[in-house]
């Protein structure tokens, strides 16, 4: 009986940790997407053939890979 209670408690704890981990990753992505758009404006001279949106997309792809490990 004690083993069942420990396993259920462990599952609940893991579910809560996963929830907050997901929220944290979403916040990082949201702030990163905004920052990428701002930085893209300054990088236009580095990538003259790309638009600001294209540069921001490139930066967001890199951020997503770093945050989610895609």
JSON list of N, CA and C in Angstrom, two decimals:
[
{"chain": "A", "resi": 1, "resn": "UNK", "atom": "N", "xyz": [0.82, -1.19, 0.00]},
{"chain": "A", "resi": 1, "resn": "UNK", "atom": "CA", "xyz": [0.00, 0.00, 0.00]},
{"chain": "A", "resi": 1, "resn": "UNK", "atom": "C", "xyz": [0.86, 1.25, 0.00]},
{"chain": "A", "resi": 2, "resn": "UNK", "atom": "N", "xyz": [1.94, 1.21, 0.78]},
{"chain": "A", "resi": 2, "resn": "UNK", "atom": "CA", "xyz": [2.85, 2.36, 0.83]},
{"chain": "A", "resi": 2, "resn": "UNK", "atom": "C", "xyz": [3.49, 2.62, -0.52]},
{"chain": "A", "resi": 3, "resn": "UNK", "atom": "N", "xyz": [3.82, 1.54, -1.23]},
{"chain": "A", "resi": 3, "resn": "UNK", "atom": "CA", "xyz": [4.43, 1.66, -2.55]},
{"chain": "A", "resi": 3, "resn": "UNK", "atom": "C", "xyz": [3.48, 2.35, -3.52]},
{"chain": "A", "resi": 4, "resn": "UNK", "atom": "N", "xyz": [2.21, 2.01, -3.46]},
{"chain": "A", "resi": 4, "resn": "UNK", "atom": "CA", "xyz": [1.21, 2.64, -4.33]},
{"chain": "A", "resi": 4, "resn": "UNK", "atom": "C", "xyz": [1.12, 4.14, -4.02]},
{"chain": "A", "resi": 5, "resn": "UNK", "atom": "N", "xyz": [1.11, 4.49, -2.76]},
{"chain": "A", "resi": 5, "resn": "UNK", "atom": "CA", "xyz": [1.02, 5.90, -2.37]},
{"chain": "A", "resi": 5, "resn": "UNK", "atom": "C", "xyz": [2.25, 6.66, -2.82]},
{"chain": "A", "resi": 6, "resn": "UNK", "atom": "N", "xyz": [3.41, 6.06, -2.72]},
{"chain": "A", "resi": 6, "resn": "UNK", "atom": "CA", "xyz": [4.64, 6.73, -3.16]},
{"chain": "A", "resi": 6, "resn": "UNK", "atom": "C", "xyz": [4.64, 6.90, -4.68]},
{"chain": "A", "resi": 7, "resn": "UNK", "atom": "N", "xyz": [4.20, 5.87, -5.41]},
{"chain": "A", "resi": 7, "resn": "UNK", "atom": "CA", "xyz": [4.16, 5.96, -6.87]},
{"chain": "A", "resi": 7, "resn": "UNK", "atom": "C", "xyz": [3.18, 7.03, -7.34]},
{"chain": "A", "resi": 8, "resn": "UNK", "atom": "N", "xyz": [2.01, 7.11, -6.72]},
{"chain": "A", "resi": 8, "resn": "UNK", "atom": "CA", "xyz": [1.01, 8.12, -7.08]},
{"chain": "A", "resi": 8, "resn": "UNK", "atom": "C", "xyz": [1.55, 9.51, -6.75]},
{"chain": "A", "resi": 9, "resn": "UNK", "atom": "N", "xyz": [2.17, 9.65, -5.59]},
{"chain": "A", "resi": 9, "resn": "UNK", "atom": "CA", "xyz": [2.75, 10.94, -5.22]},
{"chain": "A", "resi": 9, "resn": "UNK", "atom": "C", "xyz": [3.85, 11.35, -6.18]},
{"chain": "A", "resi": 10, "resn": "UNK", "atom": "N", "xyz": [4.64, 10.39, -6.61]},
{"chain": "A", "resi": 10, "resn": "UNK", "atom": "CA", "xyz": [5.71, 10.66, -7.57]},
{"chain": "A", "resi": 10, "resn": "UNK", "atom": "C", "xyz": [5.14, 11.09, -8.92]},
{"chain": "A", "resi": 11, "resn": "UNK", "atom": "N", "xyz": [4.07, 10.43, -9.36]},
{"chain": "A", "resi": 11, "resn": "UNK", "atom": "CA", "xyz": [3.45, 10.79, -10.63]},
{"chain": "A", "resi": 11, "resn": "UNK", "atom": "C", "xyz": [2.86, 12.20, -10.59]},
{"chain": "A", "resi": 12, "resn": "UNK", "atom": "N", "xyz": [2.22, 12.55, -9.49]},
{"chain": "A", "resi": 12, "resn": "UNK", "atom": "CA", "xyz": [1.64, 13.88, -9.34]},
{"chain": "A", "resi": 12, "resn": "UNK", "atom": "C", "xyz": [2.75, 14.93, -9.34]},
{"chain": "A", "resi": 13, "resn": "UNK", "atom": "N", "xyz": [3.80, 14.66, -8.60]},
{"chain": "A", "resi": 13, "resn": "UNK", "atom": "CA", "xyz": [4.92, 15.59, -8.54]},
{"chain": "A", "resi": 13, "resn": "UNK", "atom": "C", "xyz": [5.54, 15.78, -9.92]},
{"chain": "A", "resi": 14, "resn": "UNK", "atom": "N", "xyz": [5.70, 14.69, -10.66]},
{"chain": "A", "resi": 14, "resn": "UNK", "atom": "CA", "xyz": [6.28, 14.77, -12.01]},
{"chain": "A", "resi": 14, "resn": "UNK", "atom": "C", "xyz": [5.36, 15.56, -12.95]},
{"chain": "A", "resi": 15, "resn": "UNK", "atom": "N", "xyz": [4.06, 15.36, -12.83]},
{"chain": "A", "resi": 15, "resn": "UNK", "atom": "CA", "xyz": [3.11, 16.09, -13.67]},
{"chain": "A", "resi": 15, "resn": "UNK", "atom": "C", "xyz": [3.18, 17.59, -13.40]},
{"chain": "A", "resi": 16, "resn": "UNK", "atom": "N", "xyz": [3.29, 17.96, -12.15]},
{"chain": "A", "resi": 16, "resn": "UNK", "atom": "CA", "xyz": [3.39, 19.38, -11.79]},
{"chain": "A", "resi": 16, "resn": "UNK", "atom": "C", "xyz": [4.70, 19.96, -12.30]},
{"chain": "A", "resi": 17, "resn": "UNK", "atom": "N", "xyz": [5.78, 19.22, -12.16]},
{"chain": "A", "resi": 17, "resn": "UNK", "atom": "CA", "xyz": [7.08, 19.69, -12.65]},
{"chain": "A", "resi": 17, "resn": "UNK", "atom": "C", "xyz": [7.07, 19.86, -14.17]},
{"chain": "A", "resi": 18, "resn": "UNK", "atom": "N", "xyz": [6.46, 18.92, -14.88]},
{"chain": "A", "resi": 18, "resn": "UNK", "atom": "CA", "xyz": [6.36, 19.02, -16.34]},
{"chain": "A", "resi": 18, "resn": "UNK", "atom": "C", "xyz": [5.53, 20.23, -16.75]},
{"chain": "A", "resi": 19, "resn": "UNK", "atom": "N", "xyz": [4.45, 20.48, -16.01]},
{"chain": "A", "resi": 19, "resn": "UNK", "atom": "CA", "xyz": [3.59, 21.63, -16.32]},
{"chain": "A", "resi": 19, "resn": "UNK", "atom": "C", "xyz": [4.38, 22.93, -16.21]},
{"chain": "A", "resi": 20, "resn": "UNK", "atom": "N", "xyz": [5.09, 23.12, -15.11]},
{"chain": "A", "resi": 20, "resn": "UNK", "atom": "CA", "xyz": [5.84, 24.35, -14.93]},
{"chain": "A", "resi": 20, "resn": "UNK", "atom": "C", "xyz": [7.04, 24.43, -15.87]},
{"chain": "A", "resi": 21, "resn": "UNK", "atom": "N", "xyz": [7.60, 23.31, -16.24]},
{"chain": "A", "resi": 21, "resn": "UNK", "atom": "CA", "xyz": [8.68, 23.31, -17.22]},
{"chain": "A", "resi": 21, "resn": "UNK", "atom": "C", "xyz": [8.15, 23.79, -18.57]},
{"chain": "A", "resi": 22, "resn": "UNK", "atom": "N", "xyz": [6.97, 23.33, -18.94]},
{"chain": "A", "resi": 22, "resn": "UNK", "atom": "CA", "xyz": [6.36, 23.76, -20.20]},
{"chain": "A", "resi": 22, "resn": "UNK", "atom": "C", "xyz": [6.04, 25.25, -20.20]},
{"chain": "A", "resi": 23, "resn": "UNK", "atom": "N", "xyz": [5.54, 25.74, -19.07]},
{"chain": "A", "resi": 23, "resn": "UNK", "atom": "CA", "xyz": [5.24, 27.17, -18.95]},
{"chain": "A", "resi": 23, "resn": "UNK", "atom": "C", "xyz": [6.53, 27.97, -19.07]},
{"chain": "A", "resi": 24, "resn": "UNK", "atom": "N", "xyz": [7.58, 27.51, -18.44]},
{"chain": "A", "resi": 24, "resn": "UNK", "atom": "CA", "xyz": [8.87, 28.20, -18.50]},
{"chain": "A", "resi": 24, "resn": "UNK", "atom": "C", "xyz": [9.41, 28.26, -19.92]},
{"chain": "A", "resi": 25, "resn": "UNK", "atom": "N", "xyz": [9.30, 27.15, -20.64]},
{"chain": "A", "resi": 25, "resn": "UNK", "atom": "CA", "xyz": [9.78, 27.11, -22.03]},
{"chain": "A", "resi": 25, "resn": "UNK", "atom": "C", "xyz": [8.95, 28.04, -22.91]},
{"chain": "A", "resi": 26, "resn": "UNK", "atom": "N", "xyz": [7.65, 28.08, -22.67]},
{"chain": "A", "resi": 26, "resn": "UNK", "atom": "CA", "xyz": [6.78, 28.97, -23.44]},
{"chain": "A", "resi": 26, "resn": "UNK", "atom": "C", "xyz": [7.14, 30.44, -23.20]},
{"chain": "A", "resi": 27, "resn": "UNK", "atom": "N", "xyz": [7.45, 30.78, -21.96]},
{"chain": "A", "resi": 27, "resn": "UNK", "atom": "CA", "xyz": [7.85, 32.16, -21.65]},
{"chain": "A", "resi": 27, "resn": "UNK", "atom": "C", "xyz": [9.17, 32.51, -22.33]},
{"chain": "A", "resi": 28, "resn": "UNK", "atom": "N", "xyz": [10.11, 31.59, -22.32]},
{"chain": "A", "resi": 28, "resn": "UNK", "atom": "CA", "xyz": [11.39, 31.82, -22.98]},
{"chain": "A", "resi": 28, "resn": "UNK", "atom": "C", "xyz": [11.18, 32.02, -24.48]},
{"chain": "A", "resi": 29, "resn": "UNK", "atom": "N", "xyz": [10.33, 31.21, -25.08]},
{"chain": "A", "resi": 29, "resn": "UNK", "atom": "CA", "xyz": [10.07, 31.34, -26.52]},
{"chain": "A", "resi": 29, "resn": "UNK", "atom": "C", "xyz": [9.37, 32.67, -26.83]},
{"chain": "A", "resi": 30, "resn": "UNK", "atom": "N", "xyz": [8.43, 33.08, -26.01]},
{"chain": "A", "resi": 30, "resn": "UNK", "atom": "CA", "xyz": [7.71, 34.33, -26.26]},
{"chain": "A", "resi": 30, "resn": "UNK", "atom": "C", "xyz": [8.65, 35.53, -26.17]},
{"chain": "A", "resi": 31, "resn": "UNK", "atom": "N", "xyz": [9.45, 35.57, -25.13]},
{"chain": "A", "resi": 31, "resn": "UNK", "atom": "CA", "xyz": [10.39, 36.69, -24.98]},
{"chain": "A", "resi": 31, "resn": "UNK", "atom": "C", "xyz": [11.46, 36.63, -26.05]},
{"chain": "A", "resi": 32, "resn": "UNK", "atom": "N", "xyz": [11.89, 35.42, -26.40]},
{"chain": "A", "resi": 32, "resn": "UNK", "atom": "CA", "xyz": [12.91, 35.26, -27.43]},
{"chain": "A", "resi": 32, "resn": "UNK", "atom": "C", "xyz": [12.41, 35.67, -28.80]},
{"chain": "A", "resi": 33, "resn": "UNK", "atom": "N", "xyz": [11.16, 35.36, -29.11]},
{"chain": "A", "resi": 33, "resn": "UNK", "atom": "CA", "xyz": [10.59, 35.74, -30.41]},
{"chain": "A", "resi": 33, "resn": "UNK", "atom": "C", "xyz": [10.54, 37.26, -30.54]},
{"chain": "A", "resi": 34, "resn": "UNK", "atom": "N", "xyz": [10.16, 37.93, -29.48]},
{"chain": "A", "resi": 34, "resn": "UNK", "atom": "CA", "xyz": [10.13, 39.40, -29.50]},
{"chain": "A", "resi": 34, "resn": "UNK", "atom": "C", "xyz": [11.54, 39.96, -29.66]},
{"chain": "A", "resi": 35, "resn": "UNK", "atom": "N", "xyz": [12.48, 39.40, -28.91]},
{"chain": "A", "resi": 35, "resn": "UNK", "atom": "CA", "xyz": [13.86, 39.87, -29.00]},
{"chain": "A", "resi": 35, "resn": "UNK", "atom": "C", "xyz": [14.44, 39.59, -30.38]},
{"chain": "A", "resi": 36, "resn": "UNK", "atom": "N", "xyz": [14.10, 38.45, -30.97]},
{"chain": "A", "resi": 36, "resn": "UNK", "atom": "CA", "xyz": [14.60, 38.11, -32.31]},
{"chain": "A", "resi": 36, "resn": "UNK", "atom": "C", "xyz": [14.14, 39.14, -33.34]},
{"chain": "A", "resi": 37, "resn": "UNK", "atom": "N", "xyz": [12.90, 39.58, -33.22]},
{"chain": "A", "resi": 37, "resn": "UNK", "atom": "CA", "xyz": [12.39, 40.57, -34.17]},
{"chain": "A", "resi": 37, "resn": "UNK", "atom": "C", "xyz": [13.13, 41.90, -34.02]},
{"chain": "A", "resi": 38, "resn": "UNK", "atom": "N", "xyz": [13.41, 42.28, -32.78]},
{"chain": "A", "resi": 38, "resn": "UNK", "atom": "CA", "xyz": [14.15, 43.52, -32.54]},
{"chain": "A", "resi": 38, "resn": "UNK", "atom": "C", "xyz": [15.59, 43.41, -33.03]},
{"chain": "A", "resi": 39, "resn": "UNK", "atom": "N", "xyz": [16.23, 42.29, -32.77]},
{"chain": "A", "resi": 39, "resn": "UNK", "atom": "CA", "xyz": [17.62, 42.08, -33.19]},
{"chain": "A", "resi": 39, "resn": "UNK", "atom": "C", "xyz": [17.71, 41.99, -34.71]},
{"chain": "A", "resi": 40, "resn": "UNK", "atom": "N", "xyz": [16.70, 41.39, -35.33]},
{"chain": "A", "resi": 40, "resn": "UNK", "atom": "CA", "xyz": [16.70, 41.24, -36.79]},
{"chain": "A", "resi": 40, "resn": "UNK", "atom": "C", "xyz": [16.81, 42.60, -37.49]},
{"chain": "A", "resi": 41, "resn": "UNK", "atom": "N", "xyz": [16.22, 43.60, -36.90]},
{"chain": "A", "resi": 41, "resn": "UNK", "atom": "CA", "xyz": [16.30, 44.94, -37.48]},
{"chain": "A", "resi": 41, "resn": "UNK", "atom": "C", "xyz": [17.75, 45.42, -37.53]},
{"chain": "A", "resi": 42, "resn": "UNK", "atom": "N", "xyz": [18.52, 45.08, -36.50]},
{"chain": "A", "resi": 42, "resn": "UNK", "atom": "CA", "xyz": [19.91, 45.51, -36.45]},
{"chain": "A", "resi": 42, "resn": "UNK", "atom": "C", "xyz": [20.83, 44.63, -37.30]},
{"chain": "A", "resi": 43, "resn": "UNK", "atom": "N", "xyz": [20.37, 43.45, -37.66]},
{"chain": "A", "resi": 43, "resn": "UNK", "atom": "CA", "xyz": [21.19, 42.53, -38.44]},
{"chain": "A", "resi": 43, "resn": "UNK", "atom": "C", "xyz": [20.93, 42.63, -39.95]},
{"chain": "A", "resi": 44, "resn": "UNK", "atom": "N", "xyz": [20.10, 43.54, -40.35]},
{"chain": "A", "resi": 44, "resn": "UNK", "atom": "CA", "xyz": [19.77, 43.64, -41.78]},
{"chain": "A", "resi": 44, "resn": "UNK", "atom": "C", "xyz": [21.00, 43.93, -42.62]},
{"chain": "A", "resi": 45, "resn": "UNK", "atom": "N", "xyz": [21.98, 44.64, -42.10]},
{"chain": "A", "resi": 45, "resn": "UNK", "atom": "CA", "xyz": [23.19, 44.92, -42.88]},
{"chain": "A", "resi": 45, "resn": "UNK", "atom": "C", "xyz": [24.07, 43.67, -43.00]},
{"chain": "A", "resi": 46, "resn": "UNK", "atom": "N", "xyz": [23.94, 42.72, -42.08]},
{"chain": "A", "resi": 46, "resn": "UNK", "atom": "CA", "xyz": [24.69, 41.46, -42.14]},
{"chain": "A", "resi": 46, "resn": "UNK", "atom": "C", "xyz": [24.09, 40.49, -43.17]},
{"chain": "A", "resi": 47, "resn": "UNK", "atom": "N", "xyz": [22.78, 40.59, -43.35]},
{"chain": "A", "resi": 47, "resn": "UNK", "atom": "CA", "xyz": [22.06, 39.72, -44.29]},
{"chain": "A", "resi": 47, "resn": "UNK", "atom": "C", "xyz": [21.26, 40.60, -45.26]},
{"chain": "A", "resi": 48, "resn": "UNK", "atom": "N", "xyz": [21.93, 41.24, -46.22]},
{"chain": "A", "resi": 48, "resn": "UNK", "atom": "CA", "xyz": [21.23, 42.22, -47.07]},
{"chain": "A", "resi": 48, "resn": "UNK", "atom": "C", "xyz": [20.16, 41.62, -47.98]},
{"chain": "A", "resi": 49, "resn": "UNK", "atom": "N", "xyz": [20.23, 40.34, -48.28]},
{"chain": "A", "resi": 49, "resn": "UNK", "atom": "CA", "xyz": [19.24, 39.74, -49.17]},
{"chain": "A", "resi": 49, "resn": "UNK", "atom": "C", "xyz": [18.04, 39.16, -48.43]},
{"chain": "A", "resi": 50, "resn": "UNK", "atom": "N", "xyz": [18.04, 39.30, -47.11]},
{"chain": "A", "resi": 50, "resn": "UNK", "atom": "CA", "xyz": [16.93, 38.77, -46.31]},
{"chain": "A", "resi": 50, "resn": "UNK", "atom": "C", "xyz": [16.14, 39.92, -45.70]},
{"chain": "A", "resi": 51, "resn": "UNK", "atom": "N", "xyz": [14.84, 39.71, -45.58]},
{"chain": "A", "resi": 51, "resn": "UNK", "atom": "CA", "xyz": [13.99, 40.72, -44.93]},
{"chain": "A", "resi": 51, "resn": "UNK", "atom": "C", "xyz": [14.12, 40.58, -43.42]},
{"chain": "A", "resi": 52, "resn": "UNK", "atom": "N", "xyz": [13.58, 41.55, -42.71]},
{"chain": "A", "resi": 52, "resn": "UNK", "atom": "CA", "xyz": [13.61, 41.50, -41.25]},
{"chain": "A", "resi": 52, "resn": "UNK", "atom": "C", "xyz": [12.85, 40.27, -40.75]},
{"chain": "A", "resi": 53, "resn": "UNK", "atom": "N", "xyz": [11.75, 39.95, -41.38]},
{"chain": "A", "resi": 53, "resn": "UNK", "atom": "CA", "xyz": [10.96, 38.79, -40.98]},
{"chain": "A", "resi": 53, "resn": "UNK", "atom": "C", "xyz": [11.74, 37.49, -41.22]},
{"chain": "A", "resi": 54, "resn": "UNK", "atom": "N", "xyz": [12.48, 37.41, -42.33]},
{"chain": "A", "resi": 54, "resn": "UNK", "atom": "CA", "xyz": [13.27, 36.22, -42.61]},
{"chain": "A", "resi": 54, "resn": "UNK", "atom": "C", "xyz": [14.38, 36.02, -41.58]},
{"chain": "A", "resi": 55, "resn": "UNK", "atom": "N", "xyz": [15.03, 37.12, -41.21]},
{"chain": "A", "resi": 55, "resn": "UNK", "atom": "CA", "xyz": [16.10, 37.04, -40.21]},
{"chain": "A", "resi": 55, "resn": "UNK", "atom": "C", "xyz": [15.52, 36.63, -38.86]},
{"chain": "A", "resi": 56, "resn": "UNK", "atom": "N", "xyz": [14.38, 37.21, -38.49]},
{"chain": "A", "resi": 56, "resn": "UNK", "atom": "CA", "xyz": [13.73, 36.86, -37.23]},
{"chain": "A", "resi": 56, "resn": "UNK", "atom": "C", "xyz": [13.33, 35.39, -37.23]},
{"chain": "A", "resi": 57, "resn": "UNK", "atom": "N", "xyz": [12.85, 34.90, -38.36]},
{"chain": "A", "resi": 57, "resn": "UNK", "atom": "CA", "xyz": [12.48, 33.49, -38.47]},
{"chain": "A", "resi": 57, "resn": "UNK", "atom": "C", "xyz": [13.70, 32.59, -38.25]},
{"chain": "A", "resi": 58, "resn": "UNK", "atom": "N", "xyz": [14.82, 32.97, -38.85]},
{"chain": "A", "resi": 58, "resn": "UNK", "atom": "CA", "xyz": [16.06, 32.21, -38.68]},
{"chain": "A", "resi": 58, "resn": "UNK", "atom": "C", "xyz": [16.48, 32.17, -37.21]},
{"chain": "A", "resi": 59, "resn": "UNK", "atom": "N", "xyz": [16.42, 33.33, -36.55]},
{"chain": "A", "resi": 59, "resn": "UNK", "atom": "CA", "xyz": [16.78, 33.40, -35.14]},
{"chain": "A", "resi": 59, "resn": "UNK", "atom": "C", "xyz": [15.81, 32.59, -34.26]},
{"chain": "A", "resi": 60, "resn": "UNK", "atom": "N", "xyz": [14.53, 32.65, -34.59]},
{"chain": "A", "resi": 60, "resn": "UNK", "atom": "CA", "xyz": [13.53, 31.89, -33.82]},
{"chain": "A", "resi": 60, "resn": "UNK", "atom": "C", "xyz": [13.73, 30.38, -34.00]},
{"chain": "A", "resi": 61, "resn": "UNK", "atom": "N", "xyz": [14.12, 29.95, -35.20]},
{"chain": "A", "resi": 61, "resn": "UNK", "atom": "CA", "xyz": [14.41, 28.53, -35.41]},
{"chain": "A", "resi": 61, "resn": "UNK", "atom": "C", "xyz": [15.56, 28.08, -34.52]},
{"chain": "A", "resi": 62, "resn": "UNK", "atom": "N", "xyz": [16.59, 28.90, -34.45]},
{"chain": "A", "resi": 62, "resn": "UNK", "atom": "CA", "xyz": [17.74, 28.56, -33.60]},
{"chain": "A", "resi": 62, "resn": "UNK", "atom": "C", "xyz": [17.33, 28.52, -32.13]},
{"chain": "A", "resi": 63, "resn": "UNK", "atom": "N", "xyz": [16.50, 29.47, -31.72]},
{"chain": "A", "resi": 63, "resn": "UNK", "atom": "CA", "xyz": [16.05, 29.49, -30.33]},
{"chain": "A", "resi": 63, "resn": "UNK", "atom": "C", "xyz": [15.21, 28.26, -30.01]},
{"chain": "A", "resi": 64, "resn": "UNK", "atom": "N", "xyz": [14.30, 27.90, -30.92]},
{"chain": "A", "resi": 64, "resn": "UNK", "atom": "CA", "xyz": [13.45, 26.73, -30.70]},
{"chain": "A", "resi": 64, "resn": "UNK", "atom": "C", "xyz": [14.29, 25.46, -30.55]},
{"chain": "A", "resi": 65, "resn": "UNK", "atom": "N", "xyz": [15.33, 25.33, -31.38]},
{"chain": "A", "resi": 65, "resn": "UNK", "atom": "CA", "xyz": [16.20, 24.16, -31.28]},
{"chain": "A", "resi": 65, "resn": "UNK", "atom": "C", "xyz": [16.92, 24.13, -29.95]},
{"chain": "A", "resi": 66, "resn": "UNK", "atom": "N", "xyz": [17.31, 25.30, -29.46]},
{"chain": "A", "resi": 66, "resn": "UNK", "atom": "CA", "xyz": [18.01, 25.36, -28.17]},
{"chain": "A", "resi": 66, "resn": "UNK", "atom": "C", "xyz": [17.07, 25.05, -27.01]},
{"chain": "A", "resi": 67, "resn": "UNK", "atom": "N", "xyz": [15.86, 25.58, -27.06]},
{"chain": "A", "resi": 67, "resn": "UNK", "atom": "CA", "xyz": [14.93, 25.42, -25.95]},
{"chain": "A", "resi": 67, "resn": "UNK", "atom": "C", "xyz": [14.31, 24.02, -25.93]},
{"chain": "A", "resi": 68, "resn": "UNK", "atom": "N", "xyz": [13.85, 23.55, -27.09]},
{"chain": "A", "resi": 68, "resn": "UNK", "atom": "CA", "xyz": [13.13, 22.29, -27.15]},
{"chain": "A", "resi": 68, "resn": "UNK", "atom": "C", "xyz": [13.98, 21.12, -27.63]},
{"chain": "A", "resi": 69, "resn": "UNK", "atom": "N", "xyz": [15.20, 21.39, -28.09]},
{"chain": "A", "resi": 69, "resn": "UNK", "atom": "CA", "xyz": [16.09, 20.32, -28.54]},
{"chain": "A", "resi": 69, "resn": "UNK", "atom": "C", "xyz": [15.64, 19.66, -29.82]},
{"chain": "A", "resi": 70, "resn": "UNK", "atom": "N", "xyz": [14.97, 20.40, -30.69]},
{"chain": "A", "resi": 70, "resn": "UNK", "atom": "CA", "xyz": [14.51, 19.84, -31.98]},
{"chain": "A", "resi": 70, "resn": "UNK", "atom": "C", "xyz": [15.68, 19.53, -32.87]}
]
